Coordinates of C-alpha atoms in Angstrom, one line a residue:
Chain A
M4 CA -7.4 29.9 7.8
P5 CA -6.2 30.9 4.3
K6 CA -7.9 29.3 1.4
F7 CA -6.4 27.0 -1.2
I8 CA -7.6 25.3 -4.3
V9 CA -6.9 21.6 -4.5
Y10 CA -6.5 20.7 -8.2
F11 CA -7.3 17.0 -8.4
A12 CA -6.6 14.6 -11.3
Q13 CA -10.0 13.8 -12.9
L14 CA -9.9 10.1 -12.6
H15 CA -10.5 7.6 -9.8
E16 CA -12.8 10.3 -8.5
D17 CA -14.2 8.2 -5.6
F18 CA -10.7 7.8 -4.2
R19 CA -9.6 11.4 -4.1
L20 CA -11.0 12.6 -0.8
A21 CA -9.9 9.3 0.9
E22 CA -6.4 10.1 -0.2
L23 CA -6.6 13.7 0.9
N24 CA -7.7 12.6 4.3
A25 CA -5.0 9.9 4.6
L26 CA -2.3 12.5 3.7
S27 CA -3.7 15.0 6.1
K28 CA -3.2 12.5 8.9
L29 CA 0.2 11.2 7.6
E30 CA 1.7 14.6 7.1
N31 CA 0.0 16.0 10.2
V32 CA -1.5 18.9 8.3
R33 CA -5.0 20.1 9.2
V34 CA -7.2 20.7 6.2
E35 CA -10.8 21.9 6.5
Y36 CA -13.4 21.8 3.8
D37 CA -17.1 21.6 3.4
P38 CA -17.8 18.1 1.9
C39 CA -20.9 19.6 0.1
N40 CA -18.4 21.6 -2.0
Y41 CA -16.8 18.4 -3.3
I42 CA -18.1 17.6 -6.7
L43 CA -17.2 14.3 -8.3
E44 CA -17.2 15.8 -11.8
S45 CA -15.0 18.7 -10.8
P46 CA -11.2 18.8 -10.4
F47 CA -11.4 21.7 -7.9
L48 CA -12.0 21.8 -4.3
V49 CA -11.6 24.8 -2.0
V50 CA -10.0 24.1 1.3
E51 CA -8.5 25.9 4.3
I52 CA -5.0 25.1 5.5
S53 CA -2.9 27.2 7.9
S54 CA -0.1 28.1 5.5
A55 CA 1.4 27.6 2.0
E56 CA 4.2 25.5 3.4
Q57 CA 1.7 23.2 5.1
A58 CA -0.4 23.1 1.9
A59 CA 2.7 22.0 -0.1
K60 CA 3.5 19.4 2.5
L61 CA 0.0 18.0 2.4
V62 CA 0.0 17.2 -1.3
R63 CA 3.7 16.3 -1.9
R64 CA 3.0 12.5 -1.9
A65 CA -0.4 12.7 -3.6
I66 CA -1.1 10.5 -6.5
L67 CA -4.5 12.0 -7.4
I68 CA -3.7 15.7 -6.8
R69 CA -1.9 17.7 -9.5
S70 CA -1.2 20.7 -7.4
I71 CA -2.4 23.0 -4.7
I72 CA -3.0 26.6 -5.4
E73 CA -3.2 29.6 -3.0
Y74 CA -6.7 31.0 -3.7
W75 CA -6.7 34.5 -5.2
G76 CA -10.1 34.5 -6.8
S77 CA -12.8 32.6 -8.6
G78 CA -16.1 33.4 -10.3
R79 CA -18.4 33.0 -13.3
T80 CA -16.5 35.4 -15.4
Y81 CA -13.0 36.8 -15.7
T82 CA -14.4 40.2 -14.5
D83 CA -15.6 38.5 -11.3
V84 CA -12.2 37.0 -10.7
H85 CA -10.4 40.3 -11.4
N86 CA -12.6 42.1 -8.9
E87 CA -12.0 39.5 -6.3
V88 CA -8.2 39.7 -6.8
K89 CA -8.4 43.5 -6.7
Q90 CA -9.7 43.3 -3.1
E91 CA -6.3 42.2 -1.8
Q92 CA -3.8 44.5 -3.4
E93 CA -1.3 44.2 -0.6
R94 CA -0.6 40.7 -1.8
W95 CA 0.5 41.6 -5.3
A96 CA 3.4 43.6 -3.9
L97 CA 5.1 40.5 -2.8
Y98 CA 5.5 39.4 -6.5
K99 CA 6.3 42.7 -8.1
T100 CA 9.9 42.1 -9.0
C101 CA 10.4 38.4 -8.8
S102 CA 10.5 36.1 -11.8
F103 CA 7.0 34.7 -12.6
K104 CA 5.0 32.6 -15.0
F105 CA 1.3 32.2 -15.9
T106 CA -0.2 28.9 -16.8
V107 CA -3.6 29.1 -18.5
D108 CA -5.6 25.9 -18.6
A109 CA -9.3 24.9 -19.4
F110 CA -11.2 21.9 -18.2
G111 CA -13.9 20.7 -20.5
K112 CA -12.8 23.0 -23.3
S113 CA -9.7 23.8 -25.3
L114 CA -8.3 27.4 -25.5
T115 CA -6.3 28.7 -28.5
Q116 CA -3.0 30.4 -28.0
E117 CA -4.6 33.8 -28.7
E118 CA -7.3 33.2 -26.1
K119 CA -4.6 32.2 -23.5
I120 CA -2.7 35.4 -24.2
R121 CA -5.8 37.5 -23.9
V122 CA -6.4 35.9 -20.5
I123 CA -2.9 36.6 -19.3
N124 CA -3.2 40.2 -20.5
G125 CA -6.4 40.5 -18.6
F126 CA -4.3 40.2 -15.4
S127 CA -1.9 42.9 -16.3
F128 CA -3.4 45.1 -13.6
L129 CA -1.3 43.1 -11.2
G130 CA 1.6 45.2 -12.4
F131 CA 4.3 42.5 -12.2
E132 CA 7.6 43.9 -13.4
G133 CA 9.9 40.9 -13.0
P134 CA 11.2 38.7 -15.7
I135 CA 9.0 35.9 -17.2
R136 CA 10.5 32.5 -16.8
M137 CA 9.0 29.4 -18.3
R138 CA 11.2 27.2 -16.1
G139 CA 12.2 27.9 -12.5
A140 CA 9.9 31.0 -12.0
E141 CA 9.8 32.1 -8.4
A142 CA 6.1 32.6 -8.6
E143 CA 3.8 30.5 -10.8
F144 CA 0.3 31.7 -11.4
F145 CA -2.5 29.5 -12.4
V146 CA -5.7 30.4 -14.3
C147 CA -8.2 27.7 -15.2
E148 CA -11.7 27.8 -16.8
E149 CA -14.0 25.0 -15.8
H150 CA -16.7 24.0 -18.2
D151 CA -19.4 21.4 -17.6
E152 CA -22.8 21.2 -19.2
T153 CA -24.4 20.3 -15.8
R154 CA -23.0 23.2 -13.9
E155 CA -22.3 26.9 -14.2
E156 CA -18.9 27.9 -15.7
R157 CA -16.2 28.9 -13.3
V158 CA -12.8 30.5 -13.6
W159 CA -10.2 29.9 -11.0
F160 CA -7.1 31.9 -10.2
G161 CA -4.2 31.6 -7.8
R162 CA -0.6 30.9 -7.1
I163 CA 0.7 27.4 -7.3
V164 CA 2.3 26.5 -3.9
G165 CA 2.9 22.8 -4.2
T166 CA 2.6 19.8 -6.5
G167 CA 1.7 16.2 -6.0
S168 CA 3.6 13.1 -7.0
R169 CA 1.9 12.1 -10.2
D170 CA 5.3 11.8 -11.8
L171 CA 5.8 8.6 -9.9
I172 CA 3.1 6.9 -12.0
D173 CA 5.4 6.9 -15.0
R174 CA 8.4 5.8 -12.9
F175 CA 6.4 2.8 -11.5
D176 CA 4.6 2.0 -14.8
V177 CA 4.3 -1.8 -14.9
K178 CA 5.5 -1.8 -18.5
K179 CA 8.8 -0.5 -17.3
R180 CA 9.3 -3.2 -14.7
K181 CA 11.8 -6.0 -15.2
Y182 CA 9.3 -8.4 -13.6
L183 CA 5.5 -8.5 -13.7
G184 CA 2.6 -10.9 -14.1
N185 CA -1.0 -10.9 -15.2
T186 CA -2.2 -9.9 -11.7
T187 CA 0.2 -7.0 -11.3
M188 CA -1.7 -4.0 -10.0
D189 CA -1.2 -0.8 -12.1
A190 CA 1.2 1.9 -10.8
E191 CA -1.4 4.6 -10.0
L192 CA -3.4 2.3 -7.7
S193 CA -0.3 0.7 -6.1
L194 CA 1.0 4.1 -5.1
L195 CA -2.4 5.2 -3.9
M196 CA -2.6 2.2 -1.6
A197 CA 0.8 3.1 -0.1
N198 CA -0.7 6.5 0.8
Q199 CA -3.9 5.0 2.2
A200 CA -1.6 2.7 4.4
Q201 CA 0.4 5.8 5.3
A202 CA 3.6 3.9 4.4
Q203 CA 6.5 5.7 5.8
N204 CA 10.0 5.4 7.2
G205 CA 10.1 3.2 10.3
M206 CA 7.2 1.1 9.4
L207 CA 7.0 -2.7 8.6
V208 CA 4.3 -3.4 6.0
Y209 CA 3.1 -7.0 5.0
D210 CA 1.3 -8.2 2.0
P211 CA -0.1 -11.7 2.5
F212 CA -1.0 -12.2 -1.2
V213 CA 2.1 -10.7 -2.6
G214 CA 2.1 -12.1 -6.1
T215 CA 4.6 -10.1 -8.1
G216 CA 5.3 -7.6 -5.3
S217 CA 3.9 -4.3 -6.4
F218 CA 3.0 -3.1 -2.9
L219 CA 6.3 -4.1 -1.6
L220 CA 7.8 -1.6 -4.1
T221 CA 5.5 1.3 -3.6
C222 CA 5.4 1.1 0.2
A223 CA 9.2 0.7 0.3
H224 CA 9.6 3.7 -2.0
F225 CA 7.9 5.8 0.6
G226 CA 10.3 4.6 3.3
A227 CA 8.6 1.6 4.8
C228 CA 10.3 -1.8 5.1
T229 CA 8.2 -4.6 3.5
V230 CA 7.6 -8.3 3.7
G231 CA 5.4 -10.4 1.6
S232 CA 4.1 -14.0 1.3
D233 CA 2.1 -16.0 -1.2
I234 CA 0.9 -19.6 -1.5
D235 CA 2.3 -19.7 -5.0
G236 CA 6.1 -19.6 -4.8
R237 CA 6.3 -19.4 -8.6
Q238 CA 5.0 -15.9 -8.7
I239 CA 7.5 -14.7 -6.1
R240 CA 10.4 -16.5 -7.7
G241 CA 9.4 -15.7 -11.3
T242 CA 9.6 -19.4 -12.4
A243 CA 6.3 -19.6 -14.3
G244 CA 4.2 -17.4 -16.4
F245 CA 5.6 -14.4 -18.1
K246 CA 9.0 -12.8 -17.7
R247 CA 10.6 -16.0 -16.6
G248 CA 14.2 -16.1 -15.8
V249 CA 14.7 -12.7 -14.4
D250 CA 14.6 -13.8 -10.7
G251 CA 11.1 -12.7 -9.9
I252 CA 10.4 -10.0 -7.3
R253 CA 14.1 -9.5 -6.6
A254 CA 14.6 -8.2 -10.2
N255 CA 12.6 -5.1 -9.5
L256 CA 14.3 -4.1 -6.3
A257 CA 17.4 -2.5 -7.9
Q258 CA 15.4 -0.7 -10.5
Y259 CA 13.5 1.1 -7.8
N260 CA 16.3 1.5 -5.3
V261 CA 14.5 -0.4 -2.5
E262 CA 16.9 -3.4 -2.0
S263 CA 17.5 -2.3 1.6
R264 CA 13.8 -2.0 2.4
V265 CA 12.2 -4.9 0.7
I266 CA 13.1 -7.4 3.5
D267 CA 11.8 -10.8 2.5
T268 CA 9.3 -12.9 0.7
A269 CA 8.1 -16.4 1.8
V270 CA 5.9 -19.1 0.5
F271 CA 2.9 -20.0 2.7
D272 CA -0.8 -20.0 2.9
A273 CA -2.1 -16.8 4.5
S274 CA -4.9 -18.6 6.2
R275 CA -2.4 -21.0 7.8
N276 CA 0.5 -18.7 8.5
P277 CA 3.6 -19.3 10.5
W278 CA 3.9 -15.8 12.1
R279 CA 4.6 -16.0 15.8
P280 CA 1.7 -14.7 17.9
G281 CA 1.0 -11.0 18.6
P282 CA 1.2 -7.7 16.7
L283 CA 4.1 -7.5 14.2
F284 CA 3.1 -5.1 11.4
D285 CA 2.3 -1.4 11.0
A286 CA 0.2 -2.0 7.9
I287 CA -1.1 -4.8 5.7
V288 CA -1.6 -3.8 2.1
T289 CA -3.0 -6.4 -0.3
D290 CA -5.0 -7.4 -3.3
P291 CA -6.6 -10.8 -2.3
P292 CA -7.3 -13.1 -5.2
Y293 CA -11.0 -12.9 -6.2
G294 CA -10.8 -16.2 -8.0
V295 CA -11.2 -14.6 -11.5
R296 CA -7.7 -14.4 -13.0
A297 CA -5.9 -15.9 -10.0
G298 CA -7.8 -18.8 -8.5
A299 CA -7.9 -18.3 -4.8
K300 CA -6.7 -21.3 -3.1
R301 CA -5.5 -22.5 0.3
Q302 CA -3.8 -25.6 1.7
G303 CA -6.2 -28.5 1.9
R304 CA -8.0 -31.1 -0.3
V305 CA -11.6 -30.9 -1.7
G306 CA -13.4 -33.4 0.4
G307 CA -11.0 -33.3 3.3
T308 CA -7.3 -33.9 3.6
K309 CA -5.9 -37.4 3.4
G310 CA -2.7 -37.4 5.6
E311 CA -1.9 -40.9 4.5
L312 CA -1.1 -39.7 1.0
S313 CA 1.8 -37.4 2.1
L314 CA 3.1 -40.1 4.4
R315 CA 3.0 -42.8 1.7
L316 CA 6.3 -44.3 0.8
V317 CA 7.6 -43.7 -2.7
D318 CA 10.9 -45.2 -3.6
G319 CA 11.5 -45.8 0.1
V320 CA 11.0 -42.3 1.3
A321 CA 7.8 -40.5 2.6
S322 CA 6.1 -38.7 -0.3
Y323 CA 6.2 -35.3 1.3
T324 CA 9.9 -35.4 1.7
R325 CA 10.6 -35.8 -1.9
P326 CA 11.7 -32.6 -3.8
D327 CA 8.9 -32.9 -6.3
Y328 CA 6.2 -33.0 -3.6
Y329 CA 3.6 -30.3 -3.9
P330 CA 0.9 -30.2 -1.2
P331 CA -2.7 -30.2 -2.5
T332 CA -4.8 -27.0 -2.5
E333 CA -8.6 -26.5 -2.3
P334 CA -10.6 -23.5 -3.6
Y335 CA -10.7 -20.6 -1.2
E336 CA -14.1 -18.9 -1.2
M337 CA -14.1 -15.1 -1.4
S338 CA -16.0 -14.4 1.8
D339 CA -13.7 -16.7 3.7
V340 CA -10.6 -15.0 2.2
I341 CA -11.8 -11.6 3.5
R342 CA -13.0 -12.9 6.8
D343 CA -9.5 -14.5 7.4
L344 CA -7.8 -11.4 6.2
L345 CA -9.7 -9.3 8.8
A346 CA -8.8 -11.8 11.5
L347 CA -5.1 -11.7 10.4
A348 CA -5.2 -7.9 10.5
A349 CA -6.9 -7.8 13.9
E350 CA -4.2 -10.0 15.4
K351 CA -1.0 -9.0 13.6
L352 CA -1.4 -5.2 13.3
V353 CA -0.1 -2.9 16.0
V354 CA -2.8 -0.6 17.4
G355 CA -3.1 2.3 15.0
G356 CA -2.0 0.2 12.1
R357 CA -4.0 0.0 8.8
L358 CA -5.3 -2.7 6.6
V359 CA -5.8 -1.6 3.0
Y360 CA -7.3 -4.2 0.6
W361 CA -9.5 -4.6 -2.5
L362 CA -13.0 -6.0 -2.0
P363 CA -14.8 -7.2 -5.2
T364 CA -18.5 -6.3 -5.2
V365 CA -21.4 -7.0 -7.6
A366 CA -22.9 -3.8 -9.0
G367 CA -26.6 -3.5 -8.1
E368 CA -26.4 -5.8 -5.2
Y369 CA -23.8 -4.2 -3.1
T370 CA -24.8 -2.6 0.2
A371 CA -22.7 -1.1 2.8
Q372 CA -23.2 -4.2 4.9
D373 CA -21.2 -6.2 2.5
V374 CA -18.1 -4.5 3.9
P375 CA -16.9 -6.9 6.6
E376 CA -16.6 -5.7 10.1
H377 CA -14.4 -6.6 13.1
P378 CA -14.6 -5.3 16.6
V379 CA -11.1 -4.0 16.7
L380 CA -10.9 -2.6 13.1
R381 CA -12.6 0.7 12.2
L382 CA -13.6 1.5 8.7
V383 CA -11.7 4.6 7.5
A384 CA -12.3 4.7 3.7
N385 CA -14.3 2.8 1.0
S386 CA -13.6 3.9 -2.7
E387 CA -15.2 2.3 -5.7
Q388 CA -13.5 1.5 -9.0
P389 CA -16.4 0.4 -11.3
F390 CA -16.0 -2.1 -14.1
G391 CA -19.7 -2.2 -15.3
S392 CA -21.4 -5.4 -13.8
W393 CA -18.9 -5.5 -11.0
S394 CA -16.6 -3.1 -9.0
R395 CA -13.8 -3.4 -6.6
R396 CA -13.6 -1.2 -3.6
L397 CA -10.4 -0.1 -1.9
I398 CA -11.2 -0.6 1.8
T399 CA -9.0 1.1 4.5
M400 CA -9.5 0.0 8.1
E401 CA -7.6 1.1 11.2
K402 CA -6.9 -1.1 14.3
I403 CA -8.3 0.9 17.2
K404 CA -7.7 -1.3 20.1
A405 CA -5.8 -4.5 21.2
L406 CA -7.4 -7.9 20.4
D407 CA -8.6 -9.3 23.6
L408 CA -10.6 -12.3 22.5
H409 CA -11.2 -13.4 19.0
E410 CA -14.8 -12.4 18.1
P411 CA -15.8 -14.2 14.9
I412 CA -17.5 -12.0 12.3
V413 CA -21.1 -13.1 11.9
P414 CA -22.6 -11.6 8.7
E415 CA -26.3 -11.1 8.7
R416 CA -26.7 -12.0 5.1
D417 CA -24.4 -13.5 2.4
P418 CA -22.5 -10.6 1.0
A419 CA -22.6 -10.0 -2.7
H420 CA -19.0 -11.0 -3.0
K421 CA -19.7 -14.5 -1.7
N422 CA -18.8 -17.1 -4.4
F423 CA -17.5 -14.1 -6.4
R424 CA -15.7 -16.3 -8.9
D425 CA -18.8 -18.3 -9.9
R426 CA -20.9 -15.2 -10.1
Y427 CA -18.3 -13.5 -12.3
F428 CA -18.3 -16.4 -14.8
S429 CA -22.1 -16.5 -14.8
K430 CA -22.2 -12.8 -15.6
F431 CA -23.7 -11.9 -12.3
E432 CA -27.1 -13.3 -12.9
P433 CA -29.3 -13.1 -9.9
V434 CA -28.7 -15.8 -7.4
E435 CA -31.8 -18.1 -6.9
L436 CA -32.8 -18.3 -3.3
Chain B
M2 CA 16.1 -14.6 4.1
R3 CA 17.1 -12.1 6.7
L4 CA 17.2 -12.9 10.4
I5 CA 14.6 -10.3 11.2
T6 CA 12.1 -12.4 9.3
H7 CA 13.3 -15.6 10.8
N8 CA 12.8 -14.1 14.2
M9 CA 9.1 -13.7 13.4
L10 CA 8.5 -17.3 12.1
K11 CA 7.4 -20.3 14.1
C12 CA 6.5 -23.9 13.3
H13 CA 2.8 -24.3 12.4
V14 CA 2.4 -28.0 11.8
K15 CA -0.8 -29.4 13.2
N16 CA -0.6 -30.2 16.9
C17 CA 3.0 -28.8 17.1
D18 CA 2.2 -26.2 19.7
N19 CA 4.8 -26.2 22.4
P20 CA 5.9 -22.5 22.3
D21 CA 9.3 -23.4 23.6
K22 CA 9.9 -25.9 20.9
Q23 CA 8.2 -24.4 17.8
F24 CA 10.2 -21.1 18.0
P25 CA 12.8 -20.2 17.1
L26 CA 13.4 -22.5 14.2
R27 CA 16.8 -24.1 14.2
F28 CA 19.0 -23.6 11.1
K29 CA 20.4 -26.7 9.4
G30 CA 23.0 -26.4 6.6
A31 CA 22.6 -22.6 6.4
E32 CA 24.6 -20.9 3.7
L33 CA 25.0 -17.3 4.9
E34 CA 25.8 -14.1 2.9
Q35 CA 26.4 -10.7 4.3
V36 CA 24.9 -8.0 2.1
E37 CA 25.6 -4.4 3.0
A38 CA 22.3 -2.4 3.4
E39 CA 21.5 1.2 4.1
R40 CA 21.1 1.6 7.9
N41 CA 17.6 2.8 9.0
D42 CA 17.8 3.8 12.7
E43 CA 14.2 4.8 12.9
F44 CA 13.1 1.3 11.7
L45 CA 15.6 -0.5 14.0
V46 CA 14.5 1.3 17.1
R47 CA 10.9 0.9 16.3
M48 CA 11.4 -2.9 15.8
I49 CA 13.3 -3.6 18.9
P50 CA 10.1 -4.1 21.2
R51 CA 8.7 -6.4 18.5
L52 CA 11.8 -8.7 18.2
D53 CA 12.0 -11.7 20.4
W54 CA 15.4 -10.9 21.8
R55 CA 15.9 -14.2 23.7
A56 CA 15.3 -16.1 20.4
L57 CA 17.5 -13.7 18.4
L58 CA 20.4 -14.4 20.8
V59 CA 19.9 -18.2 20.4
T60 CA 19.9 -18.0 16.7
T61 CA 22.9 -15.5 16.3
K62 CA 24.9 -17.8 18.6
E63 CA 24.0 -20.8 16.5
L64 CA 25.2 -19.0 13.4
G65 CA 28.3 -17.4 14.9
I66 CA 27.0 -13.9 14.6
E67 CA 27.8 -11.1 17.1
L68 CA 25.0 -9.6 19.0
P69 CA 25.1 -7.8 22.5
E70 CA 23.4 -9.8 25.3
N71 CA 21.3 -6.8 26.5
I72 CA 19.4 -4.0 24.9
P73 CA 20.7 -0.7 26.1
E74 CA 18.5 1.8 28.0
E75 CA 18.5 4.3 25.1
P76 CA 19.2 2.2 21.9
E77 CA 18.5 5.3 19.7
N78 CA 21.7 6.9 21.1
D79 CA 23.9 3.8 21.0
D80 CA 25.6 3.7 17.6
A81 CA 27.6 0.5 18.3
F82 CA 24.5 -1.3 19.4
L83 CA 22.4 -0.2 16.3
Q84 CA 25.3 -1.1 14.0
A85 CA 25.5 -4.6 15.5
L86 CA 21.7 -5.1 15.4
H87 CA 21.6 -3.9 11.8
A88 CA 24.3 -6.2 10.7
A89 CA 22.7 -9.1 12.4
I90 CA 19.1 -8.8 11.4
L91 CA 19.2 -6.9 8.1
E92 CA 22.5 -7.7 6.5
T93 CA 22.8 -11.4 7.3
H94 CA 21.0 -13.5 4.7
V95 CA 20.4 -17.2 4.8
K96 CA 20.5 -18.1 1.1
E97 CA 20.2 -21.9 1.2
G98 CA 19.5 -24.5 3.9
S99 CA 16.6 -25.3 6.1
M100 CA 14.9 -24.4 9.3
V101 CA 14.1 -27.3 11.6
C102 CA 11.4 -27.4 14.3
N103 CA 12.7 -28.6 17.7
G104 CA 9.3 -29.9 18.5
C105 CA 8.1 -32.0 15.5
S106 CA 11.3 -32.0 13.3
H107 CA 9.6 -30.6 10.3
E108 CA 12.2 -29.1 7.9
Y109 CA 11.3 -25.8 6.1
K110 CA 13.6 -25.5 3.1
I111 CA 15.1 -22.2 2.1
T112 CA 15.9 -21.8 -1.7
K113 CA 17.6 -18.6 -3.1
G114 CA 16.7 -16.8 0.1
I115 CA 13.0 -17.7 0.0
P116 CA 11.7 -20.0 2.8
N117 CA 9.0 -22.6 1.8
M118 CA 6.6 -22.7 4.8
L119 CA 3.9 -24.8 3.1
L120 CA 2.8 -27.8 5.1
A121 CA 2.5 -31.4 3.9
E122 CA -1.0 -32.8 3.7
H123 CA -0.8 -34.7 7.0
E124 CA 0.4 -31.5 8.8
I125 CA -2.5 -29.3 7.9

């Protein structure tokens, strides 16, 4: 198959291949590459795809891919590149008369204008006679030098055939939203999660810890219909915290043109949810509370519920019927949150549906066994965003078969994210056994 | 709250587990609003098997909303059916009111279109 160069963004490096694989499946475009050629420190990866049209389709929704380039040549020096390009002269004829443009870039170095012009002139052997257009050129050629102290220099050359959707990052920038809160996930990652979930037209996506609704927006942007719930109604309604008085999650819907697809939000405890039995959702996309900024809680009372308190008469009526009644909550420990989330996904996802969620981990203690398992959920991707003493990992799981009987997850050891909140505030000092 | 969501919610009070009584929840004092929305046929057709049609008929009758009794053989080709379904489940919003369980009588309040499904302490 013809070769292409994937030009990645150089950030969230651990997430890039996962997104590429998710898009390959979503867009139904076969992409082949040797994983040994993938270098975290490099923005370039050579892949094989059946055609330029398929290549463009593959990356059109990508958040971590800048563009995809039809491979014409690469090498240590410009001479090497020119020589490789000269081996396929028939190809140049296709671009002899059309309008064209050259983009010269460098990774790990800056090039002066004079240097860039020299580079372009070095390709004059191509013999293009068409007009040069800075905007709207029919053929856009890309040259990039790659410099890195740990590796040999490389020069890349080809024709840009498709671009990703990094422009969405600015459009979904949280600073531009009418409504946000202190747990609102940044735009880049919210959009990435929508790709991991393969959010698309026809799907129903659920967020059980919806907060201020970022994932409802990004999944709806890509065509899915979305619903969300949270134990804290104030975050949904926007009646506490910042940006009060704009009507909460609803305020963002018109701004992003998703009013028809963000279906509903509701207030309830994810671990005691009122969904009717059986599969309902094509994907569950969420950022569960780790107990650091947003205290994870569930319905209940420390020490056990006291039913008599809600039934007690106050001014002649049962306490729980009064408008100011707020049921008690108890802390919801991190490993229980995740275990319940997997059980929820196992029951409520359709077969083939995906669970995409963030798992906090302790650097230095994390092992692969910390990622919870479930008999009907298969691990698809696990990408780390490091913060020094801790990390969070974006986990993608796919439901591979129907849930017959509920098999409880029995961890062999306490995962490092157990009691995450306490560990965070004691700076991850080793736990005494 | 749209009727599609209502069609997926049941009562979850402790010990209220008669499936015929806990679902669908009965509306009380419902204030409705019809809000036009972009029709999405792929979504509608995909959701049909996931809806509880019997319950949807009960609820739409309660609220005085039109809905065909039967799902056609090929809903994707039945424009009138899809339009009626779309209007019922995606364009009908319950803004205020409550949902009552026919089993235990718990009332779930709806405020500004958002239902409160939290349980009282004795119901957990």
